[in-house]
């Protein structure tokens, strides 16, 4: 295992889960310095759109979302996505695959079965958070 931090993309569904449950694993991952978080403006836009849905209002507030976005902007490497892909069963997820390709990410972490079924895009493995934490990628 190399000491080089793994370049990871974390899907919006995990950020929402983190906001609802305060999943310590995700927080530890961000600050362990074993990973380098990859983001794009499109991923930020999706995050803001999803967390602004009325159904989530009872779980977290706008200030909490803004605080998390602030942390993301501090720790993440932002990548300008130029690739267009049409691979995923759910076309709304293709932007994550394009980000994975353009950023040369090591891993795309998601809970989305439409993405998980692909297992890999380019050199990027696609897996759940628990699978990532259990693998040599994070060791």
mmCIF file of N, CA, C and O in Angstrom, residues 28-66:
data_model
loop_
_atom_site.group_PDB
_atom_site.id
_atom_site.type_symbol
_atom_site.label_atom_id
_atom_site.label_comp_id
_atom_site.label_asym_id
_atom_site.label_seq_id
_atom_site.Cartn_x
_atom_site.Cartn_y
_atom_site.Cartn_z
ATOM 1 N N UNK A 28 -14.449 10.785 9.953
ATOM 2 C CA UNK A 28 -13.097 10.277 10.163
ATOM 3 C C UNK A 28 -12.339 10.183 8.844
ATOM 4 O O UNK A 28 -11.156 10.514 8.770
ATOM 5 N N UNK A 29 -13.028 9.727 7.824
ATOM 6 C CA UNK A 29 -12.425 9.575 6.501
ATOM 7 C C UNK A 29 -11.896 10.910 5.983
ATOM 8 O O UNK A 29 -10.793 10.993 5.482
ATOM 9 N N UNK A 30 -12.689 11.956 6.152
ATOM 10 C CA UNK A 30 -12.307 13.271 5.652
ATOM 11 C C UNK A 30 -11.065 13.824 6.346
ATOM 12 O O UNK A 30 -10.256 14.511 5.744
ATOM 13 N N UNK A 31 -10.922 13.516 7.616
ATOM 14 C CA UNK A 31 -9.835 14.126 8.375
ATOM 15 C C UNK A 31 -8.678 13.169 8.649
ATOM 16 O O UNK A 31 -7.717 13.542 9.304
ATOM 17 N N UNK A 32 -8.747 11.958 8.130
ATOM 18 C CA UNK A 32 -7.692 10.971 8.369
ATOM 19 C C UNK A 32 -6.457 11.239 7.519
ATOM 20 O O UNK A 32 -5.414 10.657 7.754
ATOM 21 N N UNK A 33 -6.583 12.071 6.517
ATOM 22 C CA UNK A 33 -5.499 12.393 5.589
ATOM 23 C C UNK A 33 -5.004 11.161 4.834
ATOM 24 O O UNK A 33 -3.895 11.135 4.340
ATOM 25 N N UNK A 34 -5.851 10.123 4.788
ATOM 26 C CA UNK A 34 -5.542 8.956 3.979
ATOM 27 C C UNK A 34 -6.225 9.080 2.622
ATOM 28 O O UNK A 34 -6.015 8.253 1.753
ATOM 29 N N UNK A 35 -7.068 10.091 2.497
ATOM 30 C CA UNK A 35 -7.792 10.290 1.251
ATOM 31 C C UNK A 35 -7.686 11.748 0.819
ATOM 32 O O UNK A 35 -7.449 12.634 1.630
ATOM 33 N N UNK A 36 -7.860 11.939 -0.462
ATOM 34 C CA UNK A 36 -7.947 13.271 -1.034
ATOM 35 C C UNK A 36 -9.323 13.365 -1.672
ATOM 36 O O UNK A 36 -9.638 12.609 -2.595
ATOM 37 N N UNK A 37 -10.153 14.247 -1.148
ATOM 38 C CA UNK A 37 -11.532 14.384 -1.606
ATOM 39 C C UNK A 37 -11.576 15.152 -2.921
ATOM 40 O O UNK A 37 -10.985 16.217 -3.050
ATOM 41 N N UNK A 38 -12.290 14.591 -3.897
ATOM 42 C CA UNK A 38 -12.448 15.204 -5.209
ATOM 43 C C UNK A 38 -13.879 15.716 -5.332
ATOM 44 O O UNK A 38 -14.832 15.017 -4.976
ATOM 45 N N UNK A 39 -14.036 16.923 -5.858
ATOM 46 C CA UNK A 39 -15.355 17.529 -6.023
ATOM 47 C C UNK A 39 -15.402 18.276 -7.340
ATOM 48 O O UNK A 39 -14.368 18.563 -7.939
ATOM 49 N N UNK A 40 -16.598 18.592 -7.775
ATOM 50 C CA UNK A 40 -16.794 19.452 -8.946
ATOM 51 C C UNK A 40 -17.928 20.415 -8.619
ATOM 52 O O UNK A 40 -18.693 20.184 -7.686
ATOM 53 N N UNK A 41 -18.033 21.461 -9.398
ATOM 54 C CA UNK A 41 -19.134 22.405 -9.184
ATOM 55 C C UNK A 41 -20.490 21.716 -9.370
ATOM 56 O O UNK A 41 -21.445 22.011 -8.668
ATOM 57 N N UNK A 42 -20.563 20.786 -10.315
ATOM 58 C CA UNK A 42 -21.820 20.077 -10.530
ATOM 59 C C UNK A 42 -22.204 19.234 -9.317
ATOM 60 O O UNK A 42 -23.367 19.169 -8.940
ATOM 61 N N UNK A 43 -21.220 18.628 -8.671
ATOM 62 C CA UNK A 43 -21.497 17.854 -7.463
ATOM 63 C C UNK A 43 -21.958 18.777 -6.335
ATOM 64 O O UNK A 43 -22.879 18.438 -5.586
ATOM 65 N N UNK A 44 -21.354 19.948 -6.216
ATOM 66 C CA UNK A 44 -21.810 20.934 -5.221
ATOM 67 C C UNK A 44 -23.250 21.338 -5.518
ATOM 68 O O UNK A 44 -24.090 21.396 -4.609
ATOM 69 N N UNK A 45 -23.557 21.602 -6.789
ATOM 70 C CA UNK A 45 -24.918 22.003 -7.168
ATOM 71 C C UNK A 45 -25.931 20.907 -6.824
ATOM 72 O O UNK A 45 -27.014 21.191 -6.312
ATOM 73 N N UNK A 46 -25.574 19.649 -7.090
ATOM 74 C CA UNK A 46 -26.484 18.554 -6.745
ATOM 75 C C UNK A 46 -26.662 18.479 -5.233
ATOM 76 O O UNK A 46 -27.770 18.317 -4.731
ATOM 77 N N UNK A 47 -25.567 18.601 -4.490
ATOM 78 C CA UNK A 47 -25.611 18.559 -3.033
ATOM 79 C C UNK A 47 -26.548 19.648 -2.488
ATOM 80 O O UNK A 47 -27.409 19.376 -1.650
ATOM 81 N N UNK A 48 -26.405 20.870 -2.975
ATOM 82 C CA UNK A 48 -27.239 21.990 -2.528
ATOM 83 C C UNK A 48 -28.699 21.735 -2.895
ATOM 84 O O UNK A 48 -29.609 21.952 -2.088
ATOM 85 N N UNK A 49 -28.945 21.252 -4.102
ATOM 86 C CA UNK A 49 -30.307 20.975 -4.553
ATOM 87 C C UNK A 49 -30.971 19.899 -3.695
ATOM 88 O O UNK A 49 -32.105 20.060 -3.233
ATOM 89 N N UNK A 50 -30.267 18.804 -3.474
ATOM 90 C CA UNK A 50 -30.841 17.691 -2.715
ATOM 91 C C UNK A 50 -31.059 18.073 -1.255
ATOM 92 O O UNK A 50 -32.116 17.800 -0.681
ATOM 93 N N UNK A 51 -30.070 18.717 -0.632
ATOM 94 C CA UNK A 51 -30.204 19.061 0.792
ATOM 95 C C UNK A 51 -31.235 20.157 1.012
ATOM 96 O O UNK A 51 -31.702 20.338 2.140
ATOM 97 N N UNK A 52 -31.628 20.864 -0.041
ATOM 98 C CA UNK A 52 -32.648 21.896 0.077
ATOM 99 C C UNK A 52 -34.074 21.372 -0.041
ATOM 100 O O UNK A 52 -35.033 22.135 0.103
ATOM 101 N N UNK A 53 -34.219 20.071 -0.292
ATOM 102 C CA UNK A 53 -35.561 19.494 -0.426
ATOM 103 C C UNK A 53 -36.302 19.550 0.905
ATOM 104 O O UNK A 53 -35.732 19.253 1.961
ATOM 105 N N UNK A 54 -37.582 19.913 0.854
ATOM 106 C CA UNK A 54 -38.380 20.035 2.087
ATOM 107 C C UNK A 54 -38.371 18.781 2.970
ATOM 108 O O UNK A 54 -38.403 18.891 4.191
ATOM 109 N N UNK A 55 -38.286 17.600 2.369
ATOM 110 C CA UNK A 55 -38.343 16.372 3.171
ATOM 111 C C UNK A 55 -37.155 16.225 4.132
ATOM 112 O O UNK A 55 -37.231 15.464 5.092
ATOM 113 N N UNK A 56 -36.080 16.964 3.877
ATOM 114 C CA UNK A 56 -34.911 16.869 4.752
ATOM 115 C C UNK A 56 -34.890 17.956 5.831
ATOM 116 O O UNK A 56 -34.049 17.916 6.720
ATOM 117 N N UNK A 57 -35.800 18.906 5.768
ATOM 118 C CA UNK A 57 -35.794 20.049 6.693
ATOM 119 C C UNK A 57 -35.847 19.626 8.158
ATOM 120 O O UNK A 57 -35.273 20.291 9.016
ATOM 121 N N UNK A 58 -36.511 18.522 8.446
ATOM 122 C CA UNK A 58 -36.617 18.106 9.853
ATOM 123 C C UNK A 58 -35.349 17.429 10.366
ATOM 124 O O UNK A 58 -35.192 17.211 11.556
ATOM 125 N N UNK A 59 -34.436 17.073 9.450
ATOM 126 C CA UNK A 59 -33.216 16.377 9.847
ATOM 127 C C UNK A 59 -32.019 17.305 10.040
ATOM 128 O O UNK A 59 -31.150 17.046 10.859
ATOM 129 N N UNK A 60 -31.950 18.343 9.232
ATOM 130 C CA UNK A 60 -30.826 19.283 9.331
ATOM 131 C C UNK A 60 -31.262 20.617 8.757
ATOM 132 O O UNK A 60 -32.221 20.695 7.998
ATOM 133 N N UNK A 61 -30.545 21.676 9.153
ATOM 134 C CA UNK A 61 -30.926 23.010 8.701
ATOM 135 C C UNK A 61 -29.899 23.566 7.713
ATOM 136 O O UNK A 61 -28.841 22.981 7.489
ATOM 137 N N UNK A 62 -30.237 24.699 7.141
ATOM 138 C CA UNK A 62 -29.393 25.339 6.139
ATOM 139 C C UNK A 62 -28.008 25.662 6.688
ATOM 140 O O UNK A 62 -27.010 25.504 5.988
ATOM 141 N N UNK A 63 -27.923 26.069 7.933
ATOM 142 C CA UNK A 63 -26.620 26.398 8.531
ATOM 143 C C UNK A 63 -25.712 25.170 8.563
ATOM 144 O O UNK A 63 -24.513 25.256 8.263
ATOM 145 N N UNK A 64 -26.272 24.012 8.901
ATOM 146 C CA UNK A 64 -25.496 22.775 8.928
ATOM 147 C C UNK A 64 -24.972 22.444 7.536
ATOM 148 O O UNK A 64 -23.814 22.049 7.363
ATOM 149 N N UNK A 65 -25.815 22.609 6.526
ATOM 150 C CA UNK A 65 -25.418 22.368 5.133
ATOM 151 C C UNK A 65 -24.296 23.325 4.742
ATOM 152 O O UNK A 65 -23.294 22.917 4.140
ATOM 153 N N UNK A 66 -24.453 24.594 5.085
ATOM 154 C CA UNK A 66 -23.434 25.590 4.747
ATOM 155 C C UNK A 66 -22.105 25.293 5.444
ATOM 156 O O UNK A 66 -21.035 25.469 4.858
#
